[in-house]
Every structure is written in C-alpha cells, then in structure tokens.
Coordinates of C-alpha atoms in Angstrom, one line a residue:
M1 CA -74.9 0.3 5.5
A2 CA -72.6 -2.4 4.3
T3 CA -71.0 -2.1 0.9
T4 CA -71.5 -5.0 -1.6
T5 CA -68.5 -5.8 -3.7
F6 CA -69.0 -7.7 -7.1
P7 CA -66.2 -9.8 -8.6
S8 CA -64.4 -8.5 -11.6
R9 CA -64.6 -10.2 -15.0
D10 CA -61.2 -11.9 -14.5
D11 CA -62.2 -13.0 -11.0
F12 CA -65.4 -14.5 -12.3
A13 CA -63.6 -16.5 -15.0
A14 CA -61.2 -17.8 -12.4
L15 CA -64.0 -18.8 -10.1
L16 CA -65.8 -20.6 -13.0
N17 CA -62.7 -22.5 -14.0
E18 CA -62.2 -23.5 -10.3
S19 CA -65.7 -24.8 -10.1
L20 CA -65.4 -26.8 -13.3
G21 CA -61.8 -27.8 -12.9
G22 CA -62.6 -30.8 -10.8
E23 CA -65.1 -32.1 -13.3
N24 CA -62.7 -31.6 -16.3
E25 CA -59.9 -33.4 -14.5
A26 CA -62.2 -36.3 -13.7
F27 CA -63.6 -36.9 -17.2
E28 CA -61.4 -35.4 -20.0
G29 CA -59.0 -37.8 -21.7
K30 CA -60.5 -40.8 -20.1
V31 CA -62.8 -43.7 -21.0
V32 CA -66.1 -43.7 -19.1
K33 CA -69.4 -45.5 -19.2
G34 CA -72.5 -43.9 -20.4
T35 CA -76.1 -44.6 -21.3
V36 CA -77.8 -44.2 -24.6
T37 CA -80.7 -41.8 -24.1
G38 CA -81.8 -41.4 -27.7
I39 CA -81.0 -42.1 -31.3
E40 CA -81.3 -39.1 -33.7
N41 CA -80.8 -39.8 -37.4
D42 CA -77.2 -41.3 -37.6
L43 CA -76.3 -40.1 -34.1
A44 CA -76.5 -41.7 -30.6
V45 CA -77.2 -39.4 -27.7
I46 CA -75.2 -40.5 -24.6
D47 CA -75.3 -39.4 -21.0
V48 CA -72.0 -39.8 -19.1
G49 CA -73.1 -37.8 -16.0
L50 CA -71.9 -34.5 -17.2
K51 CA -73.9 -31.3 -17.3
S52 CA -74.8 -32.0 -20.9
E53 CA -75.1 -35.1 -23.1
G54 CA -72.9 -35.9 -26.1
R55 CA -73.6 -37.2 -29.5
V56 CA -71.6 -40.0 -31.3
P57 CA -72.1 -41.2 -34.9
L58 CA -73.7 -44.7 -35.0
R59 CA -71.0 -46.0 -37.4
E60 CA -68.6 -45.9 -34.5
F61 CA -70.6 -48.6 -32.8
A62 CA -70.6 -50.9 -35.9
A63 CA -68.0 -53.5 -36.9
P64 CA -66.4 -53.0 -40.4
G65 CA -68.9 -53.9 -43.1
Q66 CA -71.8 -54.2 -40.6
K67 CA -74.6 -52.0 -39.2
A68 CA -74.7 -50.8 -35.6
D69 CA -76.8 -52.8 -33.2
L70 CA -77.6 -50.1 -30.6
K71 CA -80.8 -49.1 -28.8
V72 CA -82.0 -46.6 -26.1
G73 CA -80.9 -47.8 -22.6
D74 CA -77.7 -49.6 -23.7
E75 CA -74.7 -48.9 -21.7
V76 CA -71.6 -48.1 -23.7
E77 CA -68.0 -47.0 -23.1
V78 CA -66.9 -43.8 -24.7
Y79 CA -63.9 -41.5 -24.6
V80 CA -64.4 -38.0 -23.3
D81 CA -62.4 -35.6 -25.5
R82 CA -63.9 -32.4 -24.0
V83 CA -66.4 -31.9 -21.2
E84 CA -68.1 -29.1 -23.2
N85 CA -67.6 -27.7 -26.7
S86 CA -68.8 -24.3 -28.0
A87 CA -72.3 -25.6 -28.3
G88 CA -72.4 -26.7 -24.7
E89 CA -72.3 -30.4 -25.5
A90 CA -69.9 -33.0 -24.3
M91 CA -67.5 -34.2 -27.0
L92 CA -67.5 -38.1 -26.9
S93 CA -65.9 -40.8 -29.1
R94 CA -66.7 -44.4 -29.3
D95 CA -63.8 -45.1 -31.7
R96 CA -61.3 -43.5 -29.4
A97 CA -62.7 -45.5 -26.5
R98 CA -62.4 -48.7 -28.5
R99 CA -58.9 -47.7 -29.6
E100 CA -57.6 -47.0 -26.1
A101 CA -59.0 -50.3 -24.8
A102 CA -57.7 -52.1 -27.9
W103 CA -54.2 -50.6 -27.4
D104 CA -54.1 -51.8 -23.8
K105 CA -55.0 -55.3 -24.9
L106 CA -52.7 -55.4 -27.9
E107 CA -49.7 -54.3 -25.9
K108 CA -50.2 -57.3 -23.6
E109 CA -50.7 -59.7 -26.6
F110 CA -47.6 -58.2 -28.3
E111 CA -45.4 -58.7 -25.2
A112 CA -46.7 -62.3 -24.9
G113 CA -46.1 -63.0 -28.7
N114 CA -49.7 -64.1 -29.1
R115 CA -51.8 -63.8 -32.3
V116 CA -54.6 -61.2 -32.5
E117 CA -57.8 -61.1 -34.4
G118 CA -58.5 -58.4 -37.0
V119 CA -60.4 -57.5 -40.1
I120 CA -58.9 -56.1 -43.3
F121 CA -61.2 -53.2 -44.2
G122 CA -59.3 -50.8 -46.5
R123 CA -56.5 -50.4 -49.1
V124 CA -53.7 -47.9 -48.7
K125 CA -50.4 -47.3 -50.5
G126 CA -48.1 -50.3 -50.1
G127 CA -50.7 -52.5 -48.3
F128 CA -54.0 -52.6 -46.4
T129 CA -55.6 -51.3 -43.1
V130 CA -56.7 -53.8 -40.5
D131 CA -59.1 -53.2 -37.6
L132 CA -57.8 -54.9 -34.5
G133 CA -60.9 -54.3 -32.3
G134 CA -60.6 -50.6 -32.5
A135 CA -57.0 -50.0 -33.2
V136 CA -56.0 -49.6 -36.9
A137 CA -53.0 -51.5 -38.0
F138 CA -51.0 -51.5 -41.3
L139 CA -50.7 -54.8 -43.3
P140 CA -47.9 -54.5 -45.9
G141 CA -48.7 -56.1 -49.3
S142 CA -45.8 -58.6 -48.8
Q143 CA -47.3 -59.8 -45.6
V144 CA -50.7 -60.7 -46.9
D145 CA -49.9 -64.3 -48.1
I146 CA -47.0 -66.6 -48.6
R147 CA -47.2 -65.9 -52.4
P148 CA -48.3 -62.7 -54.1
V149 CA -52.1 -62.4 -54.1
R150 CA -53.7 -60.7 -57.1
D151 CA -57.2 -60.3 -55.6
V152 CA -57.5 -59.5 -51.9
Q153 CA -61.2 -58.8 -52.0
P154 CA -62.2 -62.3 -50.7
L155 CA -60.0 -61.7 -47.6
M156 CA -61.6 -58.3 -46.7
D157 CA -64.2 -57.8 -43.9
L158 CA -63.4 -61.3 -42.7
P159 CA -62.2 -61.9 -39.1
Q160 CA -58.9 -63.7 -39.1
P161 CA -55.7 -64.0 -37.1
F162 CA -52.7 -61.7 -37.4
Q163 CA -49.2 -61.5 -35.9
I164 CA -48.1 -58.1 -34.5
L165 CA -44.6 -57.3 -36.0
K166 CA -44.2 -53.8 -34.5
M167 CA -46.2 -51.3 -32.5
D168 CA -45.5 -47.8 -31.2
R169 CA -48.3 -46.3 -29.1
R170 CA -46.8 -42.8 -28.9
R171 CA -46.8 -42.6 -32.7
G172 CA -49.9 -44.7 -33.1
N173 CA -48.3 -47.3 -35.4
I174 CA -49.0 -51.0 -35.6
V175 CA -47.7 -53.3 -38.3
V176 CA -49.2 -56.8 -38.6
S177 CA -48.6 -59.9 -40.7
R178 CA -51.0 -62.5 -42.0
R179 CA -48.2 -64.3 -43.8
A180 CA -46.4 -65.2 -40.5
I181 CA -49.5 -67.0 -39.4
L182 CA -49.8 -68.9 -42.6
E183 CA -46.1 -69.8 -42.6
E184 CA -46.3 -71.1 -39.1
T185 CA -49.4 -73.2 -39.8
R186 CA -47.8 -74.4 -43.1
A187 CA -44.6 -75.3 -41.3
E188 CA -46.6 -77.5 -38.9
Q189 CA -48.5 -79.1 -41.7
R190 CA -45.3 -79.6 -43.8
S191 CA -43.5 -81.2 -40.9
G192 CA -46.3 -83.7 -40.4
L193 CA -46.8 -84.3 -44.1
I194 CA -43.1 -84.8 -44.9
Q195 CA -42.9 -87.5 -42.2
S196 CA -45.7 -89.4 -44.1
L197 CA -43.9 -89.1 -47.5
A198 CA -41.1 -91.3 -48.9
E199 CA -38.8 -91.2 -51.9
G200 CA -40.1 -93.2 -54.8
Q201 CA -43.7 -92.7 -53.7
V202 CA -46.3 -91.9 -56.4
I203 CA -48.8 -89.2 -55.4
E204 CA -51.3 -86.8 -56.9
G205 CA -51.0 -83.1 -56.6
V206 CA -52.4 -79.8 -58.0
V207 CA -50.2 -77.4 -60.1
K208 CA -50.2 -74.2 -58.1
N209 CA -47.5 -72.1 -59.9
I210 CA -45.5 -72.3 -63.1
T211 CA -42.0 -70.7 -63.6
D212 CA -39.4 -70.8 -66.3
Y213 CA -37.5 -73.6 -64.5
G214 CA -40.5 -75.8 -63.5
A215 CA -43.8 -76.0 -61.7
F216 CA -44.8 -76.0 -58.0
V217 CA -47.2 -78.8 -57.1
D218 CA -49.4 -78.8 -54.0
L219 CA -49.3 -82.2 -52.4
G220 CA -52.0 -81.4 -49.9
G221 CA -50.4 -78.7 -47.7
I222 CA -46.9 -78.9 -48.9
D223 CA -45.4 -77.9 -52.3
G224 CA -42.9 -79.9 -54.3
L225 CA -40.9 -78.7 -57.3
L226 CA -41.4 -80.4 -60.6
H227 CA -38.3 -79.3 -62.6
V228 CA -38.7 -78.7 -66.3
T229 CA -36.2 -81.5 -67.1
D230 CA -38.3 -84.0 -65.1
V231 CA -41.6 -83.2 -66.8
S232 CA -41.1 -85.5 -69.9
Y233 CA -38.4 -87.4 -71.7
K234 CA -39.1 -85.3 -74.8
R235 CA -37.8 -81.7 -75.0
V236 CA -39.9 -79.2 -73.0
N237 CA -38.8 -75.6 -73.5
H238 CA -41.2 -74.2 -70.9
P239 CA -43.5 -76.1 -68.4
S240 CA -46.5 -74.2 -69.7
E241 CA -46.3 -76.2 -72.9
V242 CA -47.4 -79.3 -70.9
L243 CA -48.9 -78.0 -67.7
N244 CA -51.6 -75.5 -66.6
I245 CA -52.3 -73.9 -63.2
G246 CA -55.0 -76.0 -61.5
D247 CA -54.1 -79.3 -63.3
T248 CA -54.2 -82.4 -61.2
V249 CA -51.1 -84.4 -62.0
K250 CA -49.6 -87.7 -60.9
V251 CA -46.0 -87.4 -59.8
Q252 CA -43.2 -89.4 -58.2
I253 CA -41.2 -88.2 -55.3
I254 CA -37.6 -88.1 -56.4
R255 CA -35.9 -86.6 -53.3
I256 CA -36.9 -85.3 -49.9
N257 CA -34.6 -83.0 -47.9
K258 CA -36.1 -83.0 -44.4
D259 CA -33.7 -80.3 -43.2
T260 CA -34.8 -77.7 -45.8
Q261 CA -38.2 -79.4 -46.2
R262 CA -37.8 -79.4 -50.0
I263 CA -39.3 -82.0 -52.2
S264 CA -38.3 -82.8 -55.8
L265 CA -40.9 -84.3 -58.1
G266 CA -40.9 -86.0 -61.4
M267 CA -43.4 -87.0 -64.1
K268 CA -41.2 -88.6 -66.7
Q269 CA -40.1 -91.2 -64.1
L270 CA -43.6 -92.7 -64.5
E271 CA -43.1 -93.3 -68.2
S272 CA -41.0 -95.9 -69.9
D273 CA -37.4 -94.7 -70.6
P274 CA -37.0 -94.4 -74.4
W275 CA -33.2 -94.6 -74.0
E276 CA -33.3 -98.2 -73.0
G277 CA -31.9 -100.2 -76.0
A278 CA -31.2 -97.0 -77.9
A279 CA -27.8 -98.2 -79.1
A280 CA -29.4 -101.2 -80.7
K281 CA -32.3 -99.2 -82.1
Y282 CA -30.1 -96.6 -83.6
P283 CA -26.9 -98.3 -84.9
I284 CA -23.9 -96.4 -86.1
D285 CA -24.1 -95.5 -89.8
G286 CA -27.8 -96.0 -89.8
T287 CA -29.9 -93.4 -91.5
F288 CA -33.1 -92.2 -89.8
R289 CA -35.7 -89.4 -90.3
G290 CA -36.2 -86.9 -87.5
R291 CA -37.5 -83.4 -86.7
V292 CA -35.4 -80.4 -85.8
T293 CA -36.4 -79.2 -82.3
N294 CA -33.8 -76.6 -81.4
I295 CA -31.1 -74.6 -83.3
T296 CA -28.0 -73.2 -81.6
E297 CA -24.8 -71.6 -82.8
Y298 CA -23.0 -75.0 -82.5
G299 CA -25.5 -77.1 -84.2
A300 CA -29.1 -78.4 -84.3
F301 CA -31.0 -80.9 -82.2
V302 CA -33.0 -83.5 -84.1
E303 CA -35.7 -85.6 -82.4
L304 CA -35.6 -89.2 -83.6
E305 CA -38.6 -90.2 -81.4
P306 CA -40.2 -88.6 -78.4
G307 CA -37.6 -88.5 -75.7
I308 CA -34.6 -89.2 -77.9
E309 CA -32.7 -86.3 -79.5
G310 CA -29.4 -86.2 -81.2
L311 CA -27.1 -83.3 -82.0
V312 CA -26.0 -82.5 -85.5
H313 CA -22.8 -80.5 -85.0
V314 CA -22.3 -77.5 -87.2
S315 CA -19.4 -79.2 -88.9
E316 CA -21.6 -82.1 -89.9
M317 CA -24.4 -80.1 -91.5
S318 CA -23.2 -79.5 -95.0
W319 CA -20.5 -80.6 -97.4
T320 CA -20.1 -77.2 -99.0
K321 CA -21.5 -74.6 -96.6
K322 CA -18.7 -73.9 -94.2
N323 CA -18.8 -71.4 -91.3
V324 CA -22.5 -70.9 -91.7
H325 CA -25.0 -70.6 -88.9
P326 CA -27.1 -73.8 -88.6
G327 CA -30.3 -71.7 -88.9
K328 CA -29.4 -70.9 -92.5
I329 CA -29.3 -74.6 -93.3
V330 CA -32.2 -76.0 -91.4
S331 CA -35.3 -74.6 -89.6
T332 CA -37.2 -75.6 -86.5
S333 CA -39.8 -78.4 -87.0
Q334 CA -38.2 -79.3 -90.4
E335 CA -38.0 -83.0 -91.0
V336 CA -34.6 -84.2 -92.1
D337 CA -32.7 -87.4 -92.8
V338 CA -29.6 -87.9 -90.6
K339 CA -27.0 -90.6 -90.2
V340 CA -26.0 -91.9 -86.7
L341 CA -22.3 -91.1 -86.1
E342 CA -21.9 -92.1 -82.4
V343 CA -24.2 -93.3 -79.6
D344 CA -23.5 -92.9 -75.8
Q345 CA -26.4 -94.6 -74.1
E346 CA -25.1 -93.9 -70.6
K347 CA -24.7 -90.2 -71.2
R348 CA -27.9 -90.2 -73.3
R349 CA -26.1 -88.6 -76.3
I350 CA -26.4 -89.3 -80.0
S351 CA -24.2 -87.6 -82.5
L352 CA -25.8 -87.2 -85.9
G353 CA -24.6 -86.2 -89.3
L354 CA -26.8 -84.3 -91.8
K355 CA -24.3 -84.2 -94.7
Q356 CA -23.5 -87.9 -94.3
A357 CA -27.1 -88.7 -95.2
Q358 CA -26.5 -86.9 -98.5
S359 CA -24.2 -87.8 -101.4
N360 CA -20.7 -86.4 -101.1
P361 CA -20.4 -83.8 -103.9
W362 CA -16.6 -84.2 -103.9
E363 CA -16.9 -87.9 -104.6
A364 CA -19.5 -87.2 -107.3
F365 CA -17.3 -84.7 -108.9
A366 CA -14.3 -87.0 -108.9
A367 CA -16.3 -89.7 -110.5
A368 CA -17.7 -87.4 -113.2
H369 CA -14.6 -85.4 -113.9
P370 CA -11.3 -87.5 -113.6
V371 CA -7.9 -85.8 -113.8
G372 CA -7.3 -84.4 -117.3
S373 CA -11.0 -83.6 -118.0
V374 CA -12.1 -80.1 -118.9
V375 CA -14.7 -78.2 -116.8
E376 CA -16.3 -74.8 -116.9
G377 CA -17.2 -72.5 -114.0
E378 CA -17.5 -69.0 -112.7
V379 CA -14.7 -67.2 -110.9
K380 CA -16.1 -66.9 -107.3
N381 CA -13.1 -65.2 -105.7
A382 CA -9.5 -64.2 -106.2
T383 CA -6.9 -64.7 -103.4
E384 CA -3.2 -63.9 -103.2
F385 CA -2.4 -67.5 -104.4
G386 CA -5.0 -68.2 -107.0
L387 CA -8.6 -68.2 -108.3
F388 CA -11.6 -70.1 -106.8
V389 CA -13.9 -71.4 -109.5
G390 CA -17.5 -72.5 -108.8
L391 CA -18.2 -76.0 -110.2
E392 CA -21.2 -78.2 -110.5
G393 CA -22.4 -79.9 -107.3
D394 CA -21.8 -76.6 -105.4
V395 CA -18.1 -77.3 -105.0
D396 CA -15.2 -75.0 -105.7
G397 CA -11.9 -75.7 -107.5
M398 CA -8.8 -73.6 -107.3
V399 CA -6.5 -72.5 -110.1
H400 CA -3.1 -71.7 -108.6
M401 CA -1.6 -68.5 -110.0
S402 CA 1.2 -70.6 -111.6
D403 CA -1.5 -72.5 -113.6
I404 CA -3.4 -69.5 -114.9
A405 CA -1.2 -68.7 -117.9
W406 CA 2.2 -69.6 -119.4
G407 CA 5.1 -67.4 -118.4
V408 CA 2.9 -65.3 -116.1
S409 CA 2.6 -65.5 -112.3
G410 CA 1.7 -63.5 -109.2
E411 CA -0.6 -60.5 -109.5
E412 CA 0.0 -60.3 -113.2
A413 CA -1.6 -63.7 -113.6
L414 CA -4.5 -62.9 -111.2
A415 CA -5.2 -59.8 -113.2
L416 CA -6.0 -61.8 -116.3
H417 CA -9.4 -62.9 -114.9
H418 CA -12.1 -61.2 -112.7
K419 CA -14.8 -62.2 -110.4
G420 CA -18.0 -63.4 -112.2
E421 CA -16.1 -64.4 -115.3
T422 CA -16.8 -67.9 -116.8
V423 CA -13.6 -69.8 -117.4
T424 CA -12.6 -73.2 -118.9
A425 CA -10.0 -75.2 -117.0
Q426 CA -8.5 -78.7 -116.8
V427 CA -8.8 -80.9 -113.7
L428 CA -5.3 -81.4 -112.4
D429 CA -6.1 -83.2 -109.1
V430 CA -9.0 -84.1 -106.9
D431 CA -8.5 -84.9 -103.1
V432 CA -11.9 -86.1 -101.8
E433 CA -10.7 -86.4 -98.2
K434 CA -9.3 -82.8 -98.0
E435 CA -12.2 -81.6 -100.3
R436 CA -9.8 -79.9 -102.7
I437 CA -9.9 -79.7 -106.5
S438 CA -6.9 -78.4 -108.4
L439 CA -7.5 -76.8 -111.8
G440 CA -5.4 -75.4 -114.5
I441 CA -6.2 -72.9 -117.2
K442 CA -2.9 -72.6 -119.0
Q443 CA -2.9 -76.4 -119.6
L444 CA -5.6 -75.9 -122.2
E445 CA -3.4 -73.4 -124.1
N446 CA -0.8 -74.4 -126.8
G447 CA 2.2 -74.3 -124.6
G448 CA 2.7 -70.5 -124.9
G449 CA 3.3 -70.6 -128.7
A450 CA 5.1 -74.0 -129.0
S451 CA 4.7 -75.9 -132.3
A452 CA 2.5 -78.9 -132.5
G453 CA 4.1 -82.3 -132.5
A454 CA 2.8 -85.7 -133.5
G455 CA -0.8 -86.2 -132.5
G456 CA -1.4 -82.4 -132.2
A457 CA 0.6 -82.1 -128.9
P458 CA 2.7 -78.9 -128.6
S459 CA 6.5 -79.6 -129.1
V460 CA 9.7 -77.6 -128.4
G461 CA 13.3 -78.7 -128.9
G462 CA 12.3 -82.2 -129.8
V463 CA 10.1 -82.8 -126.7
K464 CA 6.3 -82.6 -126.7
K465 CA 3.6 -82.1 -124.1
G466 CA 2.7 -85.4 -122.3
E467 CA 5.9 -87.1 -123.2
V468 CA 8.1 -88.8 -120.5
V469 CA 11.8 -87.9 -120.9
T470 CA 15.0 -88.4 -118.9
V471 CA 16.3 -85.2 -117.4
V472 CA 19.5 -84.2 -115.7
V473 CA 19.6 -81.9 -112.6
R474 CA 21.6 -78.7 -113.4
A475 CA 20.8 -76.8 -110.2
V476 CA 18.9 -77.4 -106.9
Q477 CA 16.8 -74.4 -105.7
D478 CA 14.3 -73.9 -102.9
A479 CA 11.5 -73.6 -105.4
G480 CA 12.4 -76.7 -107.4
L481 CA 15.0 -78.1 -109.8
D482 CA 16.6 -76.6 -112.9
V483 CA 16.9 -79.6 -115.3
Q484 CA 17.9 -80.4 -118.9
V485 CA 16.7 -83.1 -121.2
G486 CA 19.7 -85.5 -121.8
D487 CA 23.2 -84.1 -122.0
D488 CA 22.5 -81.4 -124.6
G489 CA 18.7 -81.1 -124.9
V490 CA 16.4 -78.3 -123.9
S491 CA 16.3 -77.0 -120.3
G492 CA 13.4 -76.3 -118.1
F493 CA 12.2 -76.1 -114.5
L494 CA 10.6 -78.7 -112.3
K495 CA 8.6 -77.0 -109.4
R496 CA 8.7 -78.3 -105.8
G497 CA 5.1 -79.4 -105.9
D498 CA 5.8 -81.5 -109.0
L499 CA 8.6 -83.6 -107.4
G500 CA 6.2 -86.3 -106.3
R501 CA 2.6 -87.0 -105.2
D502 CA 3.5 -87.3 -101.5
R503 CA 4.7 -84.3 -99.5
D504 CA 7.8 -86.2 -98.4
E505 CA 8.8 -86.5 -102.0
Q506 CA 8.4 -82.8 -102.6
R507 CA 11.8 -81.8 -101.2
P508 CA 14.4 -80.4 -103.7
E509 CA 17.3 -81.2 -101.3
R510 CA 16.9 -85.0 -101.9
F511 CA 18.2 -84.4 -105.4
Q512 CA 21.8 -83.8 -106.5
V513 CA 23.4 -82.0 -109.4
G514 CA 24.0 -84.4 -112.2
Q515 CA 21.3 -86.9 -111.0
K516 CA 19.1 -88.3 -113.8
F517 CA 15.5 -89.3 -113.5
D518 CA 12.3 -89.5 -115.7
A519 CA 9.7 -86.8 -115.8
M520 CA 6.7 -85.8 -117.9
V521 CA 6.5 -82.7 -120.0
T522 CA 3.4 -80.9 -118.8
G523 CA 3.6 -77.8 -121.0
F524 CA 5.7 -74.8 -122.0
D525 CA 6.0 -71.3 -120.6
R526 CA 5.9 -68.2 -122.8
S527 CA 9.7 -68.4 -123.4
K528 CA 9.0 -71.9 -124.9
K529 CA 10.8 -73.6 -122.1
P530 CA 9.2 -77.0 -121.0
N531 CA 7.8 -77.6 -117.6
F532 CA 8.4 -81.0 -116.1
S533 CA 6.6 -83.0 -113.5
I534 CA 7.3 -86.3 -111.7
K535 CA 3.9 -86.1 -110.0
A536 CA 2.1 -86.0 -113.4
M537 CA 4.1 -88.9 -114.6
Q538 CA 3.2 -91.0 -111.5
I539 CA -0.5 -90.2 -111.9
A540 CA -0.4 -91.2 -115.6
E541 CA 1.5 -94.4 -114.9
E542 CA -1.0 -95.3 -112.2
K543 CA -4.0 -94.7 -114.6
Q544 CA -2.3 -96.8 -117.3
A545 CA -1.6 -99.6 -114.9
V546 CA -5.2 -99.7 -113.7
A547 CA -6.5 -99.7 -117.2
Q548 CA -4.2 -102.5 -118.3
Y549 CA -4.1 -104.8 -115.3
G550 CA -7.5 -104.4 -113.8
S551 CA -9.2 -102.1 -111.3
S552 CA -9.3 -102.1 -107.5
D553 CA -13.0 -102.5 -107.7
S554 CA -12.5 -106.0 -109.1
G555 CA -10.7 -107.0 -106.0
A556 CA -7.1 -106.2 -107.0
S557 CA -5.2 -103.8 -104.7
L558 CA -3.3 -100.9 -106.1
G559 CA -0.1 -102.7 -105.0
D560 CA -1.0 -105.7 -107.1
I561 CA -1.7 -103.6 -110.1
L562 CA 1.4 -101.5 -109.9
G563 CA 3.4 -104.6 -109.1
A564 CA 2.3 -106.4 -112.3
A565 CA 3.1 -103.3 -114.3
L566 CA 6.5 -103.0 -112.7
K567 CA 7.3 -106.7 -113.5
E568 CA 6.3 -106.3 -117.2
A569 CA 8.4 -103.1 -117.4
Q570 CA 11.4 -104.9 -115.9
A571 CA 10.9 -107.8 -118.2
G572 CA 10.8 -105.5 -121.2
K573 CA 14.1 -103.9 -120.1
T574 CA 15.8 -107.3 -119.7
S575 CA 14.7 -108.5 -123.2
K576 CA 16.0 -105.3 -124.7
K577 CA 19.5 -105.8 -123.1
K578 CA 19.6 -109.4 -124.6

C-alpha cells in the first residue's frame, strides 16, 4: 500500500507564494484598468481581474472643489498597491494612478519647458498646494503674482497655467510658479504697448500702488512711475495726500526707456507753470504773506502761492533770537509776512526774510535812545569781559567791565552786580549794523568822589567831566596812553578803545611822547584821576555839527556838515590871531 506524504507547513507556504507570485508581480506597483462594479456609500467597488475586488474613496475620482461623476460600469485606471490585504481585498488607489500618470506627463513638459495646467487647492506654510492633474506641487507665496497678493481666495479652485521651476520624482517634489507666466505675458504686452507710446503723449491710467516716492499707474497692461515730485507744482510730502489706489488719472509721458521698459509719468506737466514770470511777480524787497509748509534745522519753507515756495534761512528769521531752532519761531501752517531777498527763476528758488518784514529793534532803540541817554534793564548774563543787560525791544546791551565802576575792573567789577538785578546805565554807543549796544554804569556816578564843577559836572584839578582839554603824551603803552593836561596839569589815562572811532585810529603806536592833542574828559576813577577820550570828543563834535548846520535827513551829507563846522572853527582861530 502506497504511503501518502503531506507537505509541511513551510512547504505549503512556499507553494502558496509560488502560485501567487506571478500574480503579484503582474499587478503590484502598477497602474491597471478596472471596472466599477458598485458604489457603496462614499466608496467605489472596482474589479481589476484579481481574486477579489478593491474599494476606492469616491473623492479620489473628483477634481478639487467638485463632486465625483462616477457610475457602475465605468472603466477607470487605478494603482495596485497590494493584491490582497488582511481582509482579502485588493488595495487600490485612484490618486496614486493619477499621480503616476501625471508625473510621466509632467516630466515631458518640464523637459520641453512647456506650461502646465493646475488648480490651487490648499494653503501651506510659505505658500500653496497645486493639483497638476494628480501630482501635488508647491507654489511659493512669492511666485503667486508679480506683486504681493493679500487675498488668494479668488485664485483657488480655478484651472490656470503654471511654469514648473523644479521637480524631483524620487523625493516627490515639484515647485511651480504662476508669476513666471504673468511676467512672460506682461513682457509681451509691455513690448507691444511701449511701441505704441511716445514721450509727451497724454494718457489716462489707473493708480495701482502708492509708495513713499511716488505712485505706479497702470496704462493698460504696463505700469509707469509717477514720482512724487511730478504729482503737483505745490509741495506734496506723500503721494497719498493727492492720490488713492483705484483713481483714474490723466498723465503725461515724460520719458520712455525701451531697454529697461521703464516709463516716467507726470501730472504737474499738464498744469500751468507758476514759476513763469515769478521774478516780476515777486520783486526783491517786496513784502508778501505766505504759509509755512515745512520746517527744517536750517530754516522754514513758506508757500507764497500753490507751486511757489521760498526758503527763510534760520539767519533771516529773527533779529534777536540767535541760534534757535526755526520750529521755536514759527509753526507749520502758520501765516507769516516775509520779504523777498533774492529770486532765481531758472533754479526755481526764492530766498525770503522773516525778520526783514518786521521793524529792526536795533534801529528803533537807536532812534529812541541816542548816545548819552539813560536806560534801565535786567542783568541777563555775566561774562569774563562784562555784563549783558536786557533792554526794551528784546535787545541786549553790554556794559564792559571797565565801565561798571570807577577804579574797579575785572572780576571785582563783575562781582558788583548779579544776574536778575535791575541796573541803570548810560548809552555809550549804538552800532545798528553789528547789532551792538555799549552801556556804561559808572558814567552815571559822580566821578568816583570828584567835586562838582560849574553846571553840576564833576571836576578834579581844574578839569571837569565833559570838557575838551589839550593833553600831552607822557608814555605810550599797549593798553593806551598816559597823558597830562597841559605842561603841569592833572594826569590821567586814555584807553586804546578811546583813541578814535575807527579801529585804525585805535593804535597807541601812532602817538609819540610829547605829542599834544585834544581829548574829552569822560569821568574820573576812584583815585580821582580823569579818564580821557578822543572818541567821545569826535562823537560830541559830530552831534554838535549836525545840530548847528543841519541834518543828513534834509539832504546834506555828513561831509558837508562837518566841512561847514570845520570852516567856521578855522575862521574863529584866524580872527583870534588877528
């Protein structure tokens, strides 16, 4: 009797694998055709000729944003992942089938440099996902459009062309660009449109974007730049003051660069130029009212009319406020009166003066307080050479330390008064051009204890304050002259600054020992020695001549007045000799 031998468990498994191996090799990992045999809930039952059917979600047969159009009997392509799973069913995938077919097609299109069609269907970090007929690609945010797009929703679920930038099938990576398609199309449109445009042409456009330096205007497929300086003749700090996105504007083409395809536009060129005839309209020394439009460290801009602005330099803003920021003198939008100082019509510049449109406080002070008059003011500051005293009209006068008190000078004299103290002083000199007022406090004292002479003037050794005497030079020093009245009269000192009104005359070296000349007694120091001054004598003689022989206001020059006085003085000397 023959013996029956049954295969072992291992042998049985080997035989089973052998019997199924051919089927696995023929189907697994490949795209095959199958027939829809049924639709159960959200699944499609598909027969691909295996021992068992497979089930595929219906959504895999639908395009993004749409429903699946599938019915029993339809023939479809699916990817066989496994011939049989643990449940005995074939594992099929429509997405994988579409992906494999899409990759084959996309690789050919990428090699040829062709565009591909896709649909944006999702948002991921840094960009968006695009369905390219089954293969999923990445669309970076920077490649969505030529300019940043705030809302991508209108572009989603919409079939549109893309350009493949990079693809790696092994890693499953595809990077696409929508911007490249737009730039290519735009370049074609720009090239054709630029050929139809000409410099000087007036055209309408739509404001598409606004920046700090200007606005981009769409001219119908190509953008031109409207620079902020070409928006209007009047000052425009930011384009948004005049323009809004979406505005339709009429512009003139200023320049076209066909190499770079850049177009420069202008709006103000369509307006009349306010600078034409500006020199005649705003003559020098003319006073006009304007509005402050901008304030800088070096001055303030004042608009005389829309499109015409002038600069008030910081040095021309105030007679008395020096080294002060313009913003502390005027404010933006303030209306002010200004005087035209200079006009350059070619460079479109007008220099204006704010202080010139106001009365000069130095002239007003000189008219109200002639030399010799007495004023009162508050000590504003003390320096190493004297005191500054605040006077009416917001001007300051200076009391030199040598004019503070008789017989006292330097720090000792400065210590006699303090900041904030009200003092009374005599006006010694007013220089309107240099804006200087010289004051003296000691001149109001009684010569440091000298006795009063005729008329109440202090007197020492036979000479009195205000008297003109003949002195003899005893010694020449750097600080001035040591002089004596006559041959045996009282001695005193004549300071360098009192040797004459002009600086050239204030040189001690031009005098010699033994030389005689006339000088005025201006006062006495605490040791009762007289102080002399040629400068004071010259000022007094000039005032006397003006009073006696007429004023320059009546038409006579100062030379005529002094000449007449000199002739009479000479005639008087001649008659005395006779």
